[in-house]
Amino acid sequence: MNDTPLHQTDLWAAETAQAPQSIAAAVGRIAGVRIVDITSDADLDAVVAQSSTDTILVGTGALTTAVARLFPGSPVSHPVAESARTVVVVGTAGSNAAAQLDELEADSIPVVRLDPAELLAGRASVSAHADVIALAIAGTVDPENSHRLVSALADVAARLIDDSTNLVLTGGETARTVLDRLGVARLEPVHEIAPGAIVSVTPGGRTVVTRPGSFGDHRSLAAIAAYLRPNSSKAHPMTGNLPYVALTMGDGAGIGPEVIVPAVLDPRVAAWCRPIVIGDASRLRLAAGVLGLEPEIVTVEKVSDAEFVAGRINVIDLDLLPEDLAWGELSPVAGHAAYEYIRVASELAVAGDVQAICTAPLNKEALHAAGHIFPGHTELLAHLIGTEEVSMMLSTPKLKVIHVTTHIGLLDAVAKIEPGLVERTIRRGHDALVRSGNSSPKMGVCGINPHAGENGLFGYGEEDQKIVPAVDLLRAEGMDVTGPLPADTAFFLAGRGDYDLIVAMYHDQGHGPVKVLGIEAGVNITVGLPVIRTSVDHGTAFDIAGKGIAEAGSMVEALRQAAELATSTAAV
Ligand SMILES: NC(=O)C1=CN([C@@H]2O[C@H](COP(=O)(O)OP(=O)(O)OC[C@H]3O[C@@H](n4cnc5c(N)ncnc54)[C@H](O)[C@@H]3O)[C@@H](O)[C@H]2O)C=CC1
Ligand SMILES: NCC(=O)COP(=O)(O)O
């Protein structure tokens, strides 16, 4: 758990057995069972790809996500079953569960913490009239009694539950025991509303949310309860305090609309943020049609009119595109529309109506053809919001790169690089990482020439003139910054974990290594703006636009990072 061996966390507190060395050691050898040790999503994808149709895959939610990646289906909308009551049963020991229960109480949901001695003696009972009620075990659990306590807790819960009661069950043993008491032998999963929180329906039609006890932040249970609460049909599970994100549609002739539609419908996105598309509703409908999806695409006048239910996409409809705009063809009309979506989004962000902007790709040629002479979103947003200098950062789980120069020719880039610009870029990168929780980021700075000039062998001393003074200054201030490094080696070193951030001198130096990691991995973040802006790290892909084959992973990840930045303490 978060780099701490499981048996050293308080999650192991209720176990009597010694922690096993591995899953294989815990399970033992069973004929026909293969145990695969994985360390990455790529490993999971390989496992799924190599399994045959009669393989039963058993694993965590990440395995399920890998199955969904390889066999994508259409999002399904399944309304929460009508019910007068929701019962939350928390059978998990651990400080995380305790913090989540405190948050339920903060939302005026009664939490009954049952005394273990009363439970074991069969004397515990609860009478409550609230529409949502939570049951948990008080204090710490003696491992010797844990199974009996869960069983007694399930007995108490079962007495509060009628045929239509909706349930939230945390912890596998708790869930199994409560469902056994109710005679529920089968759950049909409908969707995941937060990491590990699976909404299912029972054969009798009630809604059940199951989730590992250790998962979720402190608001997680409160958000799930809000989702199930009667008369909350307009609330998505996690929308309580979720940030609003203005999601600009980009160039309507490109793949923007067809990556936006599945991303907004993705239940994970709905659990992270409240996205409102700034674009053209009719184009989104066409894109949905291309994908064979039938979402409810609803035009809203303002952010506060948006409603967040599964299957609905809220759009501030600027209605700028003709119905017959060709997919994949350069169009000044689409270029102008893309500009307008950004303009409106930046106004909403500056006014505080949204907490972040997330952008689908625009086509720089189309933007220029429409008379908007900006190299890209980065410079356009800096202009619209009135910020003099910003930096482009690419962020992936494995590698983060900030660029000293971006959309200018290589000769111009080399001419533009100077110690002041290098210093300010490193500072912006450093501050962005500090704000995202890394108090002392390790940063590696690339050189310009091959092998960072190889001590004067290549180039004209650019490293010494343009980079070394900035690095020396920042090191003297105490920053953990190294360089200039040969760029090829810098990325290798960062890939194995030596650096949290690489400072690239020009566009392709930073973009190439990130794009090798895959189209779904990279997110482009504008650093230095007073508002949060993230973006997909792919372009308009005119070659595949309108064909329904574009991958939406980068869009999903861009929304995730927008939401994460918006809920951290400060803007980047
Ligand atoms: N955030 C933004 O607004 C960005 C805009 N662009 C702009 O996009 C336009 C086209 O740029 P290109 O260099 O051609 O790059 P591109 O990313 O549009 O396409 C490069 C290749 O990747 C494929 N591809 C891109 N995204 C994909 C996806 N989601 N799923 C599957 N395949 C995908 C394309 O089919 C193409 O083969 C240019 O005007 C460029 O400036 C480029 C990058 C980012
Ligand atoms: N290479 C990244 C890119 O072209 C996106 O630029 P921007 O539109 O985010 O400025």
mmCIF file of C-alpha atoms in Angstrom, residues 157-360:
data_model
loop_
_atom_site.group_PDB
_atom_site.id
_atom_site.type_symbol
_atom_site.label_atom_id
_atom_site.label_comp_id
_atom_site.label_asym_id
_atom_site.label_seq_id
_atom_site.Cartn_x
_atom_site.Cartn_y
_atom_site.Cartn_z
ATOM 1 C CA ALA A 157 -27.247 -4.984 9.052
ATOM 2 C CA ALA A 158 -29.596 -7.641 7.686
ATOM 3 C CA ARG A 159 -32.249 -6.590 10.182
ATOM 4 C CA LEU A 160 -32.212 -3.044 8.755
ATOM 5 C CA ILE A 161 -32.435 -4.161 5.164
ATOM 6 C CA ASP A 162 -35.612 -4.936 3.256
ATOM 7 C CA ASP A 163 -36.002 -6.201 -0.312
ATOM 8 C CA SER A 164 -35.454 -2.795 -1.853
ATOM 9 C CA THR A 165 -32.711 -1.346 0.362
ATOM 10 C CA ASN A 166 -29.655 -0.218 -1.575
ATOM 11 C CA LEU A 167 -26.309 -1.158 -0.103
ATOM 12 C CA VAL A 168 -22.739 0.070 0.170
ATOM 13 C CA LEU A 169 -20.437 -2.707 1.364
ATOM 14 C CA THR A 170 -16.730 -2.170 1.991
ATOM 15 C CA GLY A 171 -14.298 -5.022 2.428
ATOM 16 C CA GLY A 172 -14.610 -8.353 0.632
ATOM 17 C CA GLU A 173 -15.512 -10.460 3.670
ATOM 18 C CA THR A 174 -18.121 -7.953 4.820
ATOM 19 C CA ALA A 175 -19.696 -7.799 1.389
ATOM 20 C CA ARG A 176 -19.816 -11.579 1.036
ATOM 21 C CA THR A 177 -21.264 -12.090 4.515
ATOM 22 C CA VAL A 178 -23.981 -9.435 4.189
ATOM 23 C CA LEU A 179 -24.974 -10.674 0.727
ATOM 24 C CA ASP A 180 -25.099 -14.268 2.055
ATOM 25 C CA ARG A 181 -27.463 -13.137 4.807
ATOM 26 C CA LEU A 182 -29.743 -11.638 2.173
ATOM 27 C CA GLY A 183 -29.523 -14.670 -0.089
ATOM 28 C CA VAL A 184 -27.866 -12.671 -2.883
ATOM 29 C CA ALA A 185 -25.732 -15.127 -4.855
ATOM 30 C CA ARG A 186 -24.999 -12.999 -7.897
ATOM 31 C CA LEU A 187 -24.152 -9.380 -8.701
ATOM 32 C CA GLU A 188 -24.172 -7.909 -12.168
ATOM 33 C CA PRO A 189 -21.553 -5.129 -12.380
ATOM 34 C CA VAL A 190 -22.825 -1.993 -14.099
ATOM 35 C CA HIS A 191 -19.971 0.476 -13.787
ATOM 36 C CA GLU A 192 -17.122 1.737 -11.648
ATOM 37 C CA ILE A 193 -17.982 5.065 -10.042
ATOM 38 C CA ALA A 194 -14.638 5.623 -8.330
ATOM 39 C CA PRO A 195 -11.452 3.577 -8.241
ATOM 40 C CA GLY A 196 -12.500 0.151 -6.998
ATOM 41 C CA ALA A 197 -16.091 1.214 -6.232
ATOM 42 C CA ILE A 198 -18.265 -1.011 -8.393
ATOM 43 C CA VAL A 199 -21.993 -0.425 -8.844
ATOM 44 C CA SER A 200 -23.855 -3.676 -9.372
ATOM 45 C CA VAL A 201 -27.466 -4.764 -9.520
ATOM 46 C CA THR A 202 -28.786 -7.852 -7.799
ATOM 47 C CA PRO A 203 -31.190 -10.239 -9.538
ATOM 48 C CA GLY A 204 -33.903 -8.664 -7.341
ATOM 49 C CA GLY A 205 -33.091 -5.217 -8.752
ATOM 50 C CA ARG A 206 -31.497 -3.456 -5.789
ATOM 51 C CA THR A 207 -28.317 -1.423 -6.316
ATOM 52 C CA VAL A 208 -25.177 -2.512 -4.466
ATOM 53 C CA VAL A 209 -21.866 -0.658 -4.381
ATOM 54 C CA THR A 210 -18.896 -2.770 -3.295
ATOM 55 C CA ARG A 211 -15.453 -1.380 -2.673
ATOM 56 C CA PRO A 212 -12.223 -2.593 -1.057
ATOM 57 C CA GLY A 213 -12.116 -1.194 2.452
ATOM 58 C CA SER A 214 -8.770 0.480 1.985
ATOM 59 C CA PHE A 215 -9.711 2.410 -1.169
ATOM 60 C CA GLY A 216 -10.805 5.975 -1.693
ATOM 61 C CA ASP A 217 -10.025 9.356 -0.246
ATOM 62 C CA HIS A 218 -11.780 10.646 2.845
ATOM 63 C CA ARG A 219 -14.850 11.846 0.833
ATOM 64 C CA SER A 220 -15.243 8.576 -0.988
ATOM 65 C CA LEU A 221 -17.985 6.975 1.118
ATOM 66 C CA ALA A 222 -19.875 10.257 1.377
ATOM 67 C CA ALA A 223 -19.880 10.577 -2.386
ATOM 68 C CA ILE A 224 -21.071 7.002 -2.891
ATOM 69 C CA ALA A 225 -23.837 7.537 -0.339
ATOM 70 C CA ALA A 226 -24.892 10.714 -2.136
ATOM 71 C CA TYR A 227 -25.117 8.742 -5.358
ATOM 72 C CA LEU A 228 -27.489 6.199 -3.849
ATOM 73 C CA ARG A 229 -29.533 8.617 -1.801
ATOM 74 C CA PRO A 230 -33.229 8.815 -2.740
ATOM 75 C CA ASN A 231 -34.156 11.817 -4.893
ATOM 76 C CA SER A 232 -30.569 12.383 -5.906
ATOM 77 C CA SER A 233 -31.204 11.455 -9.527
ATOM 78 C CA LYS A 234 -29.344 14.505 -10.723
ATOM 79 C CA ALA A 235 -26.253 13.853 -8.696
ATOM 80 C CA HIS A 236 -23.443 11.751 -10.014
ATOM 81 C CA PRO A 237 -21.705 9.734 -7.314
ATOM 82 C CA MET A 238 -18.657 11.871 -7.043
ATOM 83 C CA THR A 239 -19.963 15.241 -8.087
ATOM 84 C CA GLY A 240 -20.464 16.625 -4.567
ATOM 85 C CA ASN A 241 -17.527 19.012 -4.560
ATOM 86 C CA LEU A 242 -15.949 18.039 -7.835
ATOM 87 C CA PRO A 243 -14.294 20.731 -9.914
ATOM 88 C CA TYR A 244 -16.033 22.043 -13.009
ATOM 89 C CA VAL A 245 -13.810 21.648 -16.063
ATOM 90 C CA ALA A 246 -14.389 23.580 -19.292
ATOM 91 C CA LEU A 247 -13.611 21.021 -21.984
ATOM 92 C CA THR A 248 -12.960 22.745 -25.298
ATOM 93 C CA MET A 249 -13.874 20.782 -28.438
ATOM 94 C CA GLY A 250 -10.820 21.809 -30.479
ATOM 95 C CA ASP A 251 -10.928 21.614 -34.258
ATOM 96 C CA GLY A 252 -14.310 20.141 -35.216
ATOM 97 C CA ALA A 253 -12.866 18.591 -38.382
ATOM 98 C CA GLY A 254 -10.417 16.558 -36.302
ATOM 99 C CA ILE A 255 -10.763 13.835 -33.686
ATOM 100 C CA GLY A 256 -11.591 16.232 -30.818
ATOM 101 C CA PRO A 257 -15.347 15.520 -30.793
ATOM 102 C CA GLU A 258 -14.886 11.757 -31.007
ATOM 103 C CA VAL A 259 -12.431 11.612 -28.093
ATOM 104 C CA ILE A 260 -14.565 13.976 -26.023
ATOM 105 C CA VAL A 261 -17.760 11.916 -26.253
ATOM 106 C CA PRO A 262 -16.396 8.645 -24.789
ATOM 107 C CA ALA A 263 -14.224 10.522 -22.283
ATOM 108 C CA VAL A 264 -17.162 12.465 -20.829
ATOM 109 C CA LEU A 265 -19.285 9.309 -20.699
ATOM 110 C CA ASP A 266 -16.482 7.441 -18.907
ATOM 111 C CA PRO A 267 -17.625 6.788 -15.327
ATOM 112 C CA ARG A 268 -14.093 7.414 -14.052
ATOM 113 C CA VAL A 269 -14.223 10.938 -15.443
ATOM 114 C CA ALA A 270 -17.600 11.497 -13.813
ATOM 115 C CA ALA A 271 -16.010 10.497 -10.534
ATOM 116 C CA TRP A 272 -13.177 13.039 -10.923
ATOM 117 C CA CYS A 273 -14.796 16.195 -12.247
ATOM 118 C CA ARG A 274 -17.811 17.922 -13.797
ATOM 119 C CA PRO A 275 -16.891 18.449 -17.448
ATOM 120 C CA ILE A 276 -18.824 20.955 -19.555
ATOM 121 C CA VAL A 277 -17.988 20.947 -23.232
ATOM 122 C CA ILE A 278 -17.451 24.307 -24.902
ATOM 123 C CA GLY A 279 -18.112 23.474 -28.523
ATOM 124 C CA ASP A 280 -20.804 22.627 -31.036
ATOM 125 C CA ALA A 281 -23.562 20.255 -29.883
ATOM 126 C CA SER A 282 -24.377 19.164 -33.434
ATOM 127 C CA ARG A 283 -20.759 18.109 -34.035
ATOM 128 C CA LEU A 284 -20.719 16.093 -30.822
ATOM 129 C CA ARG A 285 -23.912 14.338 -31.969
ATOM 130 C CA LEU A 286 -22.253 13.458 -35.267
ATOM 131 C CA ALA A 287 -19.205 12.136 -33.416
ATOM 132 C CA ALA A 288 -21.433 10.071 -31.110
ATOM 133 C CA GLY A 289 -23.127 8.649 -34.195
ATOM 134 C CA VAL A 290 -19.779 7.706 -35.706
ATOM 135 C CA LEU A 291 -18.964 5.859 -32.477
ATOM 136 C CA GLY A 292 -22.362 4.136 -32.349
ATOM 137 C CA LEU A 293 -23.189 5.855 -29.059
ATOM 138 C CA GLU A 294 -26.443 7.553 -28.086
ATOM 139 C CA PRO A 295 -25.649 9.926 -25.255
ATOM 140 C CA GLU A 296 -28.011 12.681 -24.200
ATOM 141 C CA ILE A 297 -26.220 15.790 -25.527
ATOM 142 C CA VAL A 298 -27.813 18.755 -23.785
ATOM 143 C CA THR A 299 -27.185 22.427 -24.474
ATOM 144 C CA VAL A 300 -26.780 24.563 -21.351
ATOM 145 C CA GLU A 301 -26.615 28.347 -21.169
ATOM 146 C CA LYS A 302 -24.303 28.495 -18.186
ATOM 147 C CA VAL A 303 -22.200 26.201 -16.030
ATOM 148 C CA SER A 304 -24.701 26.153 -13.180
ATOM 149 C CA ASP A 305 -27.405 24.766 -15.525
ATOM 150 C CA ALA A 306 -25.410 21.609 -16.154
ATOM 151 C CA GLU A 307 -26.664 18.353 -14.659
ATOM 152 C CA PHE A 308 -24.447 15.349 -14.163
ATOM 153 C CA VAL A 309 -26.087 11.988 -14.748
ATOM 154 C CA ALA A 310 -24.703 8.939 -16.478
ATOM 155 C CA GLY A 311 -25.099 9.145 -20.238
ATOM 156 C CA ARG A 312 -25.477 12.939 -20.403
ATOM 157 C CA ILE A 313 -23.050 15.422 -21.965
ATOM 158 C CA ASN A 314 -23.507 19.120 -21.106
ATOM 159 C CA VAL A 315 -22.498 21.566 -23.824
ATOM 160 C CA ILE A 316 -22.231 25.324 -23.973
ATOM 161 C CA ASP A 317 -23.138 25.321 -27.644
ATOM 162 C CA LEU A 318 -21.458 28.067 -29.667
ATOM 163 C CA ASP A 319 -23.051 26.623 -32.827
ATOM 164 C CA LEU A 320 -20.276 27.809 -35.172
ATOM 165 C CA LEU A 321 -19.774 24.811 -37.445
ATOM 166 C CA PRO A 322 -21.744 23.979 -40.599
ATOM 167 C CA GLU A 323 -23.551 20.617 -40.555
ATOM 168 C CA ASP A 324 -21.566 19.480 -43.592
ATOM 169 C CA LEU A 325 -18.078 20.268 -42.272
ATOM 170 C CA ALA A 326 -15.887 17.543 -43.765
ATOM 171 C CA TRP A 327 -13.988 15.305 -41.393
ATOM 172 C CA GLY A 328 -10.220 15.512 -41.774
ATOM 173 C CA GLU A 329 -10.069 18.607 -43.993
ATOM 174 C CA LEU A 330 -8.426 21.854 -43.079
ATOM 175 C CA SER A 331 -11.108 24.496 -42.510
ATOM 176 C CA PRO A 332 -10.692 28.142 -41.447
ATOM 177 C CA VAL A 333 -14.262 27.985 -40.083
ATOM 178 C CA ALA A 334 -13.268 25.136 -37.778
ATOM 179 C CA GLY A 335 -10.057 27.027 -36.918
ATOM 180 C CA HIS A 336 -12.067 30.084 -35.890
ATOM 181 C CA ALA A 337 -14.535 27.965 -33.909
ATOM 182 C CA ALA A 338 -11.632 26.343 -32.039
ATOM 183 C CA TYR A 339 -10.392 29.834 -31.148
ATOM 184 C CA GLU A 340 -13.852 30.824 -29.863
ATOM 185 C CA TYR A 341 -14.150 27.717 -27.661
ATOM 186 C CA ILE A 342 -10.844 28.659 -26.023
ATOM 187 C CA ARG A 343 -11.896 32.281 -25.610
ATOM 188 C CA VAL A 344 -15.118 31.294 -23.847
ATOM 189 C CA ALA A 345 -13.345 28.704 -21.680
ATOM 190 C CA SER A 346 -10.727 31.197 -20.569
ATOM 191 C CA GLU A 347 -13.455 33.705 -19.652
ATOM 192 C CA LEU A 348 -15.219 31.060 -17.574
ATOM 193 C CA ALA A 349 -11.939 30.154 -15.856
ATOM 194 C CA VAL A 350 -10.990 33.751 -15.111
ATOM 195 C CA ALA A 351 -14.499 34.386 -13.729
ATOM 196 C CA GLY A 352 -14.101 31.333 -11.481
ATOM 197 C CA ASP A 353 -17.104 29.544 -13.032
ATOM 198 C CA VAL A 354 -14.868 26.568 -13.821
ATOM 199 C CA GLN A 355 -11.821 25.406 -11.910
ATOM 200 C CA ALA A 356 -9.850 24.139 -14.915
ATOM 201 C CA ILE A 357 -9.672 24.141 -18.682
ATOM 202 C CA CYS A 358 -9.000 20.942 -20.583
ATOM 203 C CA THR A 359 -8.479 21.145 -24.320
ATOM 204 C CA ALA A 360 -9.072 18.788 -27.229
#
